[in-house]
mmCIF file of C-alpha atoms and ligand atoms in Angstrom:
data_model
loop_
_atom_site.group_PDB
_atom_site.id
_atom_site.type_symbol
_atom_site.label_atom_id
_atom_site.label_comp_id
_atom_site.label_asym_id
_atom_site.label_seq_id
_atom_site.Cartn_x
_atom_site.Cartn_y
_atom_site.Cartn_z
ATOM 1 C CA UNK Z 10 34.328 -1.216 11.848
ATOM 2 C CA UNK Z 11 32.517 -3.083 8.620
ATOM 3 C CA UNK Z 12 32.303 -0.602 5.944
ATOM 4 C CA UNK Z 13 31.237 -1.475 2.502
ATOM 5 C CA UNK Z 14 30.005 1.232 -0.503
ATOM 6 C CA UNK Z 15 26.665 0.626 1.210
ATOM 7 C CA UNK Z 16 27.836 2.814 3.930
ATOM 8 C CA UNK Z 17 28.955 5.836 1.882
ATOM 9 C CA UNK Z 18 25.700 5.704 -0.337
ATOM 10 C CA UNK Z 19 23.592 5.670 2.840
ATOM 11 C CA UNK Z 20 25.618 7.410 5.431
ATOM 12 C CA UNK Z 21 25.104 4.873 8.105
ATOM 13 C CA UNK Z 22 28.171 2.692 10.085
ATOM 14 C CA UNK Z 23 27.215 -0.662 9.165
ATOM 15 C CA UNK Z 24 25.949 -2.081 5.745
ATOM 16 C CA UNK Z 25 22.263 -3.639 7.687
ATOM 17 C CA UNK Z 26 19.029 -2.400 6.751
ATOM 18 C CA UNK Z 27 16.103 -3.518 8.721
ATOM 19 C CA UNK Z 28 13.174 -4.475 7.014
ATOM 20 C CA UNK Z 29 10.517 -2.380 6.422
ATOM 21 C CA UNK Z 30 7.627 -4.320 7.960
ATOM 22 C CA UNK Z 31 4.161 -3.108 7.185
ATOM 23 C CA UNK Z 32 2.001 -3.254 11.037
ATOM 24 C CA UNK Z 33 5.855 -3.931 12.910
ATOM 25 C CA UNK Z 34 8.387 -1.352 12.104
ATOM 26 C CA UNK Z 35 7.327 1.840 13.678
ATOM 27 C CA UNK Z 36 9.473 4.692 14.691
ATOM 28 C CA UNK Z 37 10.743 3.300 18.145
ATOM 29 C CA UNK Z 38 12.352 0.144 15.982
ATOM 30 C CA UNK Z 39 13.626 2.185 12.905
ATOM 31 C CA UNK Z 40 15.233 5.129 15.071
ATOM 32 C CA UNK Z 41 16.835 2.341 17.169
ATOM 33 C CA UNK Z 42 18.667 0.412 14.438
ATOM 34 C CA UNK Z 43 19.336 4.024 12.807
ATOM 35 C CA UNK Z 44 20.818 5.015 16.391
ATOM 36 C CA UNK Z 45 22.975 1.534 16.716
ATOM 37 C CA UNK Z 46 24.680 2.074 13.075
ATOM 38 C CA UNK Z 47 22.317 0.266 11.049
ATOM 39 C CA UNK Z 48 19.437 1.804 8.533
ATOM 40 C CA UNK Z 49 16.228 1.579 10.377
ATOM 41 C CA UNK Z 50 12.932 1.698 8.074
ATOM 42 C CA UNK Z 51 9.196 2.530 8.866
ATOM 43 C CA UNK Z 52 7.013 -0.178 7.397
ATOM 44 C CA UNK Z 53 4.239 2.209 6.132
ATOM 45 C CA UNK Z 54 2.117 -1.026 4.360
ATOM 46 C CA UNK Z 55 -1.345 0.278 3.419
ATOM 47 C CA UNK Z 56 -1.497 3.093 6.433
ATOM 48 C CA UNK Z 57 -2.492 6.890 5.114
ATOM 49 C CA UNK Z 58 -0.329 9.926 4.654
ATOM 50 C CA UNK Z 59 -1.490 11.416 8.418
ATOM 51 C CA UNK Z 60 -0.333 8.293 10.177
ATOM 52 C CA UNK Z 61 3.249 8.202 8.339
ATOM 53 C CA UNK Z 62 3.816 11.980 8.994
ATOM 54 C CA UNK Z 63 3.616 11.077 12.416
ATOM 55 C CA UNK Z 64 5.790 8.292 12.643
ATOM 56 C CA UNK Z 65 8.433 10.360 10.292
ATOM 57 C CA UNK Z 66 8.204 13.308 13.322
ATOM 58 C CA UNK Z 67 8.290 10.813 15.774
ATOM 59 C CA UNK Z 68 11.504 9.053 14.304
ATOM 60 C CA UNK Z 69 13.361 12.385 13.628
ATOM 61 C CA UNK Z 70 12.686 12.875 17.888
ATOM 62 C CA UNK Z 71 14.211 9.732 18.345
ATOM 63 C CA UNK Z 72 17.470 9.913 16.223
ATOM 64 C CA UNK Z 73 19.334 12.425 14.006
ATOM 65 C CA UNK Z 74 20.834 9.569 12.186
ATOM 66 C CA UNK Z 75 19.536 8.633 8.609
ATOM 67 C CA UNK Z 76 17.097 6.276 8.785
ATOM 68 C CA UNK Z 77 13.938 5.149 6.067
ATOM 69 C CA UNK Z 78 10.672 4.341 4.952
ATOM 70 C CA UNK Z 79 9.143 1.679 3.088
ATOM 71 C CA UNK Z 80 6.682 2.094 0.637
ATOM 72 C CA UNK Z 81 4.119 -0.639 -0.503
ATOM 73 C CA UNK Z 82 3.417 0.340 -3.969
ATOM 74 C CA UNK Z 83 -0.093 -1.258 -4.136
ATOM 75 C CA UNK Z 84 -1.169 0.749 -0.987
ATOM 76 C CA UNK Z 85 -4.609 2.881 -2.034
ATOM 77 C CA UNK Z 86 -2.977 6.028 -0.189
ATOM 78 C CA UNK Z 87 0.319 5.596 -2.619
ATOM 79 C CA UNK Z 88 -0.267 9.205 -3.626
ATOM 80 C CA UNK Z 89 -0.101 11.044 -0.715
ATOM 81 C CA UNK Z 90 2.226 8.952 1.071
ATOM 82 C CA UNK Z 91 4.688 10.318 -2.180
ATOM 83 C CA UNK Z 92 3.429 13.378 -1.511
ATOM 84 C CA UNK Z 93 4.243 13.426 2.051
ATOM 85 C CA UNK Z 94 7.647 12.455 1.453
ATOM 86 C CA UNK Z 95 8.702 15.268 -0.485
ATOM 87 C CA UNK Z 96 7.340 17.330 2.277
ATOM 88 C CA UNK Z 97 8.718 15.482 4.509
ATOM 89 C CA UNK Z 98 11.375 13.810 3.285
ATOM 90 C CA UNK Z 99 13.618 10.910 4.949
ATOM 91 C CA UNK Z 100 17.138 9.604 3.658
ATOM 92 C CA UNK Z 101 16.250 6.460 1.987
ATOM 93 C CA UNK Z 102 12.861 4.717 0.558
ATOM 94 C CA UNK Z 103 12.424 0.935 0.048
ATOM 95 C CA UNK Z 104 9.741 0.056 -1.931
ATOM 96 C CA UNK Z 105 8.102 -2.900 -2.522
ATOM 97 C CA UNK Z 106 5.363 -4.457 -5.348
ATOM 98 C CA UNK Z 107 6.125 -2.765 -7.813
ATOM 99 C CA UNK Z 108 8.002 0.036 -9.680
ATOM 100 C CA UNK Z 109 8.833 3.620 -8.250
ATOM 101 C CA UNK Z 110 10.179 4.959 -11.386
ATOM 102 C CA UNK Z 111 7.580 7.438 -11.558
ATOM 103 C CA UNK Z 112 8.700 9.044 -8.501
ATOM 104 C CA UNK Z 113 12.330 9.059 -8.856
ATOM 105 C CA UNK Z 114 12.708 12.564 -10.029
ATOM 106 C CA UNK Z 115 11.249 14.246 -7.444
ATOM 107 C CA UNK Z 116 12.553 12.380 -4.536
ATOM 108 C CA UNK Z 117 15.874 13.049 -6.525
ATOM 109 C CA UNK Z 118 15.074 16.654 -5.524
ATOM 110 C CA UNK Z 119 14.570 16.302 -1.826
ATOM 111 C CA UNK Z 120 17.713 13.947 -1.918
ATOM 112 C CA UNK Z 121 16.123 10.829 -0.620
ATOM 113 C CA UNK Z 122 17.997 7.860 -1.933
ATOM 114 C CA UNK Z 123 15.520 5.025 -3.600
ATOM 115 C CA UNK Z 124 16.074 1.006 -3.519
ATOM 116 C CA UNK Z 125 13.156 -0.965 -4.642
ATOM 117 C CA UNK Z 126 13.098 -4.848 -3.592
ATOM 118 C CA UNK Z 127 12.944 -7.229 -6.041
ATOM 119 C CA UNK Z 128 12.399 -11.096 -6.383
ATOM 120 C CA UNK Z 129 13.534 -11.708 -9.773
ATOM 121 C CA UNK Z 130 16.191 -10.853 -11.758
ATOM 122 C CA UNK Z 131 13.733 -9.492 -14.853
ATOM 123 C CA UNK Z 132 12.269 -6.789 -11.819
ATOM 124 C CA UNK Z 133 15.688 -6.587 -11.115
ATOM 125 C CA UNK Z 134 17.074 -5.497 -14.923
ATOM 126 C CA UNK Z 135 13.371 -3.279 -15.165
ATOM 127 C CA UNK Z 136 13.760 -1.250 -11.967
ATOM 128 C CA UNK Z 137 17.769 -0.863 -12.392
ATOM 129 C CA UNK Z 138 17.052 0.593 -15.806
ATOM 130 C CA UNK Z 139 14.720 3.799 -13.602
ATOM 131 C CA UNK Z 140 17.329 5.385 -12.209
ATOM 132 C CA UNK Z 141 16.957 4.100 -8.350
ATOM 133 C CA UNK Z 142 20.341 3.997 -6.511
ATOM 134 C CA UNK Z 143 20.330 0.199 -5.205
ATOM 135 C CA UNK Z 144 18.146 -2.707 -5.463
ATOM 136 C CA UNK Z 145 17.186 -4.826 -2.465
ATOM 137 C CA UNK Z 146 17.399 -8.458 -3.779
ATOM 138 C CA UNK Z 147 14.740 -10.947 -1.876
ATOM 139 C CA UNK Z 148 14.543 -14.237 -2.339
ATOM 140 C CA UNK Z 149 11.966 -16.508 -0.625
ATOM 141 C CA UNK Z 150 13.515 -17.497 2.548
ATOM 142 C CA UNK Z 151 11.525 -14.057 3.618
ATOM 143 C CA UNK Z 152 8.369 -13.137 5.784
ATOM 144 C CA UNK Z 153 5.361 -11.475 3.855
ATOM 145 C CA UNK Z 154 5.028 -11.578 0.135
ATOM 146 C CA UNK Z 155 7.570 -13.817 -1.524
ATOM 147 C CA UNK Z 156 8.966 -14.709 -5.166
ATOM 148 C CA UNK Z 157 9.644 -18.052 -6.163
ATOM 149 C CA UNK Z 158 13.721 -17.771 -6.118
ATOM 150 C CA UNK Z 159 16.100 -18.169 -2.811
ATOM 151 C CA UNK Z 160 18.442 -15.287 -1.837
ATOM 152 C CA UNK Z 161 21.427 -18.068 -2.861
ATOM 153 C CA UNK Z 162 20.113 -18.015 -6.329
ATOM 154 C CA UNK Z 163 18.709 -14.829 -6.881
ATOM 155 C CA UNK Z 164 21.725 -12.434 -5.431
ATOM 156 C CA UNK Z 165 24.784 -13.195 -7.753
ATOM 157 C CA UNK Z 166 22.458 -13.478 -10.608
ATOM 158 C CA UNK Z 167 20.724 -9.869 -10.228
ATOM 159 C CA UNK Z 168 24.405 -8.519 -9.364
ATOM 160 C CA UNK Z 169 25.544 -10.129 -12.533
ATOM 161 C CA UNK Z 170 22.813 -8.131 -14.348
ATOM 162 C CA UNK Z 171 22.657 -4.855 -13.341
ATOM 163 C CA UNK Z 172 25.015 -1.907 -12.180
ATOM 164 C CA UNK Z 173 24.207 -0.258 -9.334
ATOM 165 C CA UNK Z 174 24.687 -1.861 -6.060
ATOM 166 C CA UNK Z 175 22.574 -4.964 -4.692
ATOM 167 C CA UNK Z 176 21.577 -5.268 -1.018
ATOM 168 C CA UNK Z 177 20.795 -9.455 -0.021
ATOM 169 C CA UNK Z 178 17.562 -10.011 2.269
ATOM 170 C CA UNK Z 179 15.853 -13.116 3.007
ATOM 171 C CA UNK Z 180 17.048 -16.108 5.058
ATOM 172 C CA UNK Z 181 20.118 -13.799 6.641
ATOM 173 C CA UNK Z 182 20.325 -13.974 10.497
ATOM 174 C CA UNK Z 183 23.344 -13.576 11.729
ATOM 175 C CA UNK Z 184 27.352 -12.797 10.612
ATOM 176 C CA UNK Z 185 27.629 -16.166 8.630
ATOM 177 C CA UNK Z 186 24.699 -14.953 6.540
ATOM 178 C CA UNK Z 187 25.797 -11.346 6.573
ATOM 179 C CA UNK Z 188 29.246 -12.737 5.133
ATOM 180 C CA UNK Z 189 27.502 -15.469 2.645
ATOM 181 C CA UNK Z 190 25.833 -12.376 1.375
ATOM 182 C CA UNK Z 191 29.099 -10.903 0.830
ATOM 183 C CA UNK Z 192 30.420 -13.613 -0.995
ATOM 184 C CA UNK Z 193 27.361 -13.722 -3.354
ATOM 185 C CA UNK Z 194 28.492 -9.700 -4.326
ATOM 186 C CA UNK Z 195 26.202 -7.629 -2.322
ATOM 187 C CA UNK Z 196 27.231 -4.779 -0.492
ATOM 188 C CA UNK Z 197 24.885 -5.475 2.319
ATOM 189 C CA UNK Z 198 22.103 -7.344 3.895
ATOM 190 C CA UNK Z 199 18.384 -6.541 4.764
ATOM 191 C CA UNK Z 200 16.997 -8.682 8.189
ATOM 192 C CA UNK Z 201 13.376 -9.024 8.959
ATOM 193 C CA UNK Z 202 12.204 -11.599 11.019
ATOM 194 C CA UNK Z 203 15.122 -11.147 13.339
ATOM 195 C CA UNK Z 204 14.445 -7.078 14.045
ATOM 196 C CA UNK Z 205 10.696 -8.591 14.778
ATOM 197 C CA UNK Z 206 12.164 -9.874 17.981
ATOM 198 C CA UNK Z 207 14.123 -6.903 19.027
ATOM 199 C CA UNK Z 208 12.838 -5.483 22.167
ATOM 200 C CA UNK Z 209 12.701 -1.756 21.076
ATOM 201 C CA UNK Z 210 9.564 -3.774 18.096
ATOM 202 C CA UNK Z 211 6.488 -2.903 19.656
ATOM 203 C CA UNK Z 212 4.360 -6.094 18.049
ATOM 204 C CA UNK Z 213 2.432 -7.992 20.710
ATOM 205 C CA UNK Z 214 5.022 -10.467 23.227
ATOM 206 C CA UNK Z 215 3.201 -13.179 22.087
ATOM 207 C CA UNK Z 216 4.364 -12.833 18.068
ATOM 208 C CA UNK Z 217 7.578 -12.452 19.486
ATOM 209 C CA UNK Z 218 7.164 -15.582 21.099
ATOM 210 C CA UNK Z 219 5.648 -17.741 18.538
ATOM 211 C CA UNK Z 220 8.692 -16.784 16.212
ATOM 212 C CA UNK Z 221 11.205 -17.807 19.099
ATOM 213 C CA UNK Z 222 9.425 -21.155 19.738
ATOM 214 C CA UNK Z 223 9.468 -21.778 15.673
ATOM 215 C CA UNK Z 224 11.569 -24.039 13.950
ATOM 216 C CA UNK Z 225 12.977 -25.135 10.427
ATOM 217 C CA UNK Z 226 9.606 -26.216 8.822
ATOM 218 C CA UNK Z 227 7.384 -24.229 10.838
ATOM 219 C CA UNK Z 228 7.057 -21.595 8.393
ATOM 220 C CA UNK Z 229 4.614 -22.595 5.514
ATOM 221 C CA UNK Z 230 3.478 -20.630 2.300
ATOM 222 C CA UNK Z 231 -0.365 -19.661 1.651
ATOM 223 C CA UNK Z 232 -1.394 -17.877 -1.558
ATOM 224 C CA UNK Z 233 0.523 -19.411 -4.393
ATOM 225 C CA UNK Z 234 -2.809 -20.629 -5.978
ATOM 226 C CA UNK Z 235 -3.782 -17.392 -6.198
ATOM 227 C CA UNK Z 236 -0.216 -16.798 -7.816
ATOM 228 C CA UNK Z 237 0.837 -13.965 -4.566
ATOM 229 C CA UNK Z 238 2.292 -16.559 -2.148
ATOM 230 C CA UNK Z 239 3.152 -15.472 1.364
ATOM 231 C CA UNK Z 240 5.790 -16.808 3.642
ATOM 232 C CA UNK Z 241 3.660 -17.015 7.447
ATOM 233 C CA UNK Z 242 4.430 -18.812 10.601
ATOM 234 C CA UNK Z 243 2.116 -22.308 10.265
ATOM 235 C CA UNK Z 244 -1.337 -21.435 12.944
ATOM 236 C CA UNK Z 245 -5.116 -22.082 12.581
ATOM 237 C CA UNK Z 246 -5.477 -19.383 9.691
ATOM 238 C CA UNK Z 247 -2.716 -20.748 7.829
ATOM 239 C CA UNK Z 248 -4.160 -24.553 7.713
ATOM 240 C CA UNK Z 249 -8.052 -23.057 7.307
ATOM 241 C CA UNK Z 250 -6.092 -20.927 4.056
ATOM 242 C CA UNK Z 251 -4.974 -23.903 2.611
ATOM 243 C CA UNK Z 252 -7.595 -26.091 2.748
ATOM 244 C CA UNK Z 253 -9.868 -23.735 1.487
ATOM 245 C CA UNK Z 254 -6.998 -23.580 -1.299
ATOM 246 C CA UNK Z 255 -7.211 -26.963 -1.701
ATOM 247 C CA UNK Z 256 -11.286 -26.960 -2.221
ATOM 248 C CA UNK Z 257 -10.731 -24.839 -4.868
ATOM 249 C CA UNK Z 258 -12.694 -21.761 -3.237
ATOM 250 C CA UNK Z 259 -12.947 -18.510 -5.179
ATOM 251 C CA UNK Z 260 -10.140 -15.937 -5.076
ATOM 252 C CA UNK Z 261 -12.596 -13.431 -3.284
ATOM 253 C CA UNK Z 262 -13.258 -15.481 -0.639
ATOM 254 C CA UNK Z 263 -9.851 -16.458 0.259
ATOM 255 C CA UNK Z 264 -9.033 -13.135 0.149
ATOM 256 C CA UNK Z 265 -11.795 -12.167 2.472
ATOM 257 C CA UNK Z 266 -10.167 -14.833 4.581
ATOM 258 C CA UNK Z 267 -6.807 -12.658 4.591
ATOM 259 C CA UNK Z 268 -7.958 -9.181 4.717
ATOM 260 C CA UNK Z 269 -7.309 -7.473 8.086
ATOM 261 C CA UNK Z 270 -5.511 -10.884 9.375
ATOM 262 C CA UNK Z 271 -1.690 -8.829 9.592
ATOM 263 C CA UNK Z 272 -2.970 -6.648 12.296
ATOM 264 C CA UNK Z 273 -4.736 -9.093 13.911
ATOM 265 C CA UNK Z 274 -1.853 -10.820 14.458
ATOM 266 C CA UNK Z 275 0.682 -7.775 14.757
ATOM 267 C CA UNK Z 276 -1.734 -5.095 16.778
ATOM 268 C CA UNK Z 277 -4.331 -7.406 18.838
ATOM 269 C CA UNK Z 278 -1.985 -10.405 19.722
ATOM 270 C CA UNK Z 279 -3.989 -13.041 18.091
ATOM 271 C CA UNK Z 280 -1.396 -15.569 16.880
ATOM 272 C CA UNK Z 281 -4.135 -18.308 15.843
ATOM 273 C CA UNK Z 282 -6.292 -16.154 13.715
ATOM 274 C CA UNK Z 283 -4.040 -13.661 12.344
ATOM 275 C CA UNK Z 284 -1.144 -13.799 10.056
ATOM 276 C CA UNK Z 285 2.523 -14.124 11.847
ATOM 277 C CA UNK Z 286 4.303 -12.767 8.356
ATOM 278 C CA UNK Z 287 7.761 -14.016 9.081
ATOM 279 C CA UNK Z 288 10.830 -16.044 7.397
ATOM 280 C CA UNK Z 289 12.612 -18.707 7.499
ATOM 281 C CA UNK Z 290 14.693 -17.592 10.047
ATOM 282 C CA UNK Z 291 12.114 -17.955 12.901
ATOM 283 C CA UNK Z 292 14.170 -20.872 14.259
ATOM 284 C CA UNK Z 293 17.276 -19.184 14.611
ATOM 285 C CA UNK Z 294 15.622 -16.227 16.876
ATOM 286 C CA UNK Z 295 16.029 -17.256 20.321
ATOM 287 C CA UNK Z 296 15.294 -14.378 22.261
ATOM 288 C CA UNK Z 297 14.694 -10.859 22.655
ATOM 289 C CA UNK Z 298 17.475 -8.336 22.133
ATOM 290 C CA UNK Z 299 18.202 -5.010 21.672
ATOM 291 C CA UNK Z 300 18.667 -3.460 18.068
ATOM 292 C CA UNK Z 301 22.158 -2.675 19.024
ATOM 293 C CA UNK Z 302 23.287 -5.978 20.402
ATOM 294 C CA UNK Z 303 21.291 -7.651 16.891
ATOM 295 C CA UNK Z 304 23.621 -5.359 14.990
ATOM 296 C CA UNK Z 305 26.970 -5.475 16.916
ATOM 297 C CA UNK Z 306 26.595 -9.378 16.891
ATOM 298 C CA UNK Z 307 26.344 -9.933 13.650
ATOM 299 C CA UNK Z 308 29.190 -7.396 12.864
ATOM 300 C CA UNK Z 309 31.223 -9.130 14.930
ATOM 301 C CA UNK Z 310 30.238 -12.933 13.936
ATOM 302 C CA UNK Z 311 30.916 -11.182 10.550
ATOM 303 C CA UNK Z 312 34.546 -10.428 11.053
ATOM 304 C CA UNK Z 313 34.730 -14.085 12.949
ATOM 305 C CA UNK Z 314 33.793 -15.601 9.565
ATOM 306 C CA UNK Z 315 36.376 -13.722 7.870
ATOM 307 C CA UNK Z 316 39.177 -14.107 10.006
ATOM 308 C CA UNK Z 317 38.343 -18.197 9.897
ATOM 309 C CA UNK Z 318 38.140 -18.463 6.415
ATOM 310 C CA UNK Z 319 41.735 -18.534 5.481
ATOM 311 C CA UNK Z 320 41.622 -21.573 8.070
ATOM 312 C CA UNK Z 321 38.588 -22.834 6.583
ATOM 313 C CA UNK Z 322 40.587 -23.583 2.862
ATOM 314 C CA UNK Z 323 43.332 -25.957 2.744
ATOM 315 C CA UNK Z 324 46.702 -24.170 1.911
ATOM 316 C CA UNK Z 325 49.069 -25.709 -0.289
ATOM 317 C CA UNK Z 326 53.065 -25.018 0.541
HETATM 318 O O1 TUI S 414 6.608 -6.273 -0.304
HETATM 319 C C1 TUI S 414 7.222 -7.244 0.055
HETATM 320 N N1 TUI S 414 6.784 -8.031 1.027
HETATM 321 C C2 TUI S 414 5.640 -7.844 1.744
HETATM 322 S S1 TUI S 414 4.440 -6.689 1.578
HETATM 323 C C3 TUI S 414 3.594 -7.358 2.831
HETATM 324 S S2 TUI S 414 2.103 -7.052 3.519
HETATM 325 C C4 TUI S 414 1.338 -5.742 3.371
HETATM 326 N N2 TUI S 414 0.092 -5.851 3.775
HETATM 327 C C5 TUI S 414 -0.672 -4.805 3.771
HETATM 328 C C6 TUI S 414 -0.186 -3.638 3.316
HETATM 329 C C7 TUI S 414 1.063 -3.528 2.888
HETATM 330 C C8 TUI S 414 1.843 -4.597 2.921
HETATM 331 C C9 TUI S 414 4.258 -8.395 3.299
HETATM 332 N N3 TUI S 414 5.369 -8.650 2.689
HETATM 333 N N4 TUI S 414 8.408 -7.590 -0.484
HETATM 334 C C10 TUI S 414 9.015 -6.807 -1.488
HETATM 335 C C11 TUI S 414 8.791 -7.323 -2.847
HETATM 336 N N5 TUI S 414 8.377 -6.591 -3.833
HETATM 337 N N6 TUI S 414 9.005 -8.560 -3.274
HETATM 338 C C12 TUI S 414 8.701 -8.568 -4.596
HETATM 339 C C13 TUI S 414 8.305 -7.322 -4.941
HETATM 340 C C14 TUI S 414 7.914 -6.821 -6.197
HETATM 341 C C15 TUI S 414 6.856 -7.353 -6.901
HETATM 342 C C16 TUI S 414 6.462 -6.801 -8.104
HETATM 343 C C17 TUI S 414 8.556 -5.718 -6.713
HETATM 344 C C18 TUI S 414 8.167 -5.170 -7.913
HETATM 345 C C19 TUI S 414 7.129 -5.721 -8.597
HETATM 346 O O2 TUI S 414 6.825 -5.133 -9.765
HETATM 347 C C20 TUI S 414 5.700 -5.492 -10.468
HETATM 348 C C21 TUI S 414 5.667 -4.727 -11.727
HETATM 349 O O3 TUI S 414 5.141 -5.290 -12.670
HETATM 350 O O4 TUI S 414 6.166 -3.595 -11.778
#
């Protein structure tokens, strides 16, 4: 047992949500964690309406548990993919670049519950104020597009600004992070990088590999010139990015050099050329494991933490 309001607003066991990771978290990951307690999400990035409605059916095969879908708000198919989801709606939507206030009402309807992510406590006081029911705060220990503030910072500030409740994500691997998260007044955590390596994720071994073999500093940042930095495991695109950064090379070009790179990496296998989106966590993955054993572990390192604590502080007679 590890129940916090988390689990009554999302009717799930245990207060983890698993990324929604746009090219990694299909169906078989999301309806795994959803099946093991957790909140499983289907990263639907910049994919259409068709492909989504599949990978809803296919998830709602897999598990009768709640589980969600994450929406990239910049994705050209943003539309339909609404659309789709108040046809076929799922329990919870993430969201992600920008601001799904527009869409509230209706989702309201089909009783899907709505937590955007945020990376700054101004997004954080804007999207609060559009009636969402959470807010996902990130800070830049995370895979993919980052903001400039870490989870330690970012977390108790956003919950000391808004009132609705604030799920941490972003540099949390295991029950010590799970319980620092705690601490900093969220009612949960969201983990990325280390649901990459679970063995029901159906990326390419060798992605899985290159984030087990990673370690503190090999995680490096590409984009900021262009002012949309992105957390990636360091490879040959990352170091041809940054020089071409460096040059001062137009923002077309360098975007030319990213477009397409996420699935290279993340369908085809190519960990050189492609982008390995992942966070700072990389080093503490060490191997592949099961969505249920990633969740029960950190539950129980969780209630290790805890039950140390009191041991932890010096008690005065
Ligand atoms: O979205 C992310 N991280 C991502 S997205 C991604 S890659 C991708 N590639 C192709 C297709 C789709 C996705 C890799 N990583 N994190 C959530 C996040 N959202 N962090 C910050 C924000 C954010 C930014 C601006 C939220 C709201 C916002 O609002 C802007 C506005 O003015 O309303």
């Amino acid at each position: 047992m590890f129940r916090t309001a988390l689990c009554d607003l999302l009717k799930i066991e245990y207060p983890i949500i698993q990324g929604g990771m746009a090219w990694v978290s299909f169906a078989e990951l999301a309806a795994a964690v959803s099946e093991a307690g957790g909140l499983g999400v289907i990263g639907s990035g910049s994919a259409p309406a068709d492909w989504l409605r599949k990978q809803i059916l296919q998830a709602k095969q897999l598990t009768k548990k709640p589980f969600g879908v994450n929406v990239y708000l910049l994705s050209p198919f943003v539309e339909e993919i609404m659309a789709l989801l108040k046809e076929e709606p799922v329990a919870v939507i993430t969201t992600g670049a920008g601001n799904p206030g527009k869409y509230v009402p209706a989702l309201r309807d089909v009783g899907t519950k709505i937590i955007p992510v945020v990376s700054s406590v101004a997004l954080a006081k804007r999207l609060a104020r559009s009636g969402v029911d959470a807010l996902i705060a990130e800070g830049m220990e995370s895979g993919g597009h980052i903001g400039e503030i870490t989870t330690m910072a970012l977390v108790p500030q956003v919950v000391d600004v808004v009132n609705i409740p604030v799920i941490a994500a972003g540099g949390i691997f295991n029950g010590r992070g799970f319980v620092s998260a705690l601490a900093l007044g969220a009612v949960g955590v969201q983990m990325g990088t280390r649901f990459m390596c679970a063995a029901e994720c159906t990326i390419p071994l060798q992605v899985k590999e290159a984030i087990i073999k990673a370690k503190d500093r090999d995680t490096t940042i590409t984009g900021a010139s262009l002012g949309h930095p992105v957390r990636s495991l360091q490879n040959k695109l990352t170091k041809k990015y940054q020089a071409m950064e460096k040059a001062g090379i137009s923002s077309e070009e360098l975007e030319k050099l990213g477009m397409g790179s996420l699935r290279a990496t993340m369908v085809d296998g190519d960990v050189q050329n492609g982008t390995i989106m992942a966070g700072q966590v990389s080093a503490m993955v060490a191997k592949i494991q099961s969505a249920r054993e990633i969740i029960m572990e950190t539950v129980e390192g969780a209630n290790k933490v805890i039950s140390n604590l009191n041991k932890l502080v010096v008690q005065k007679p």
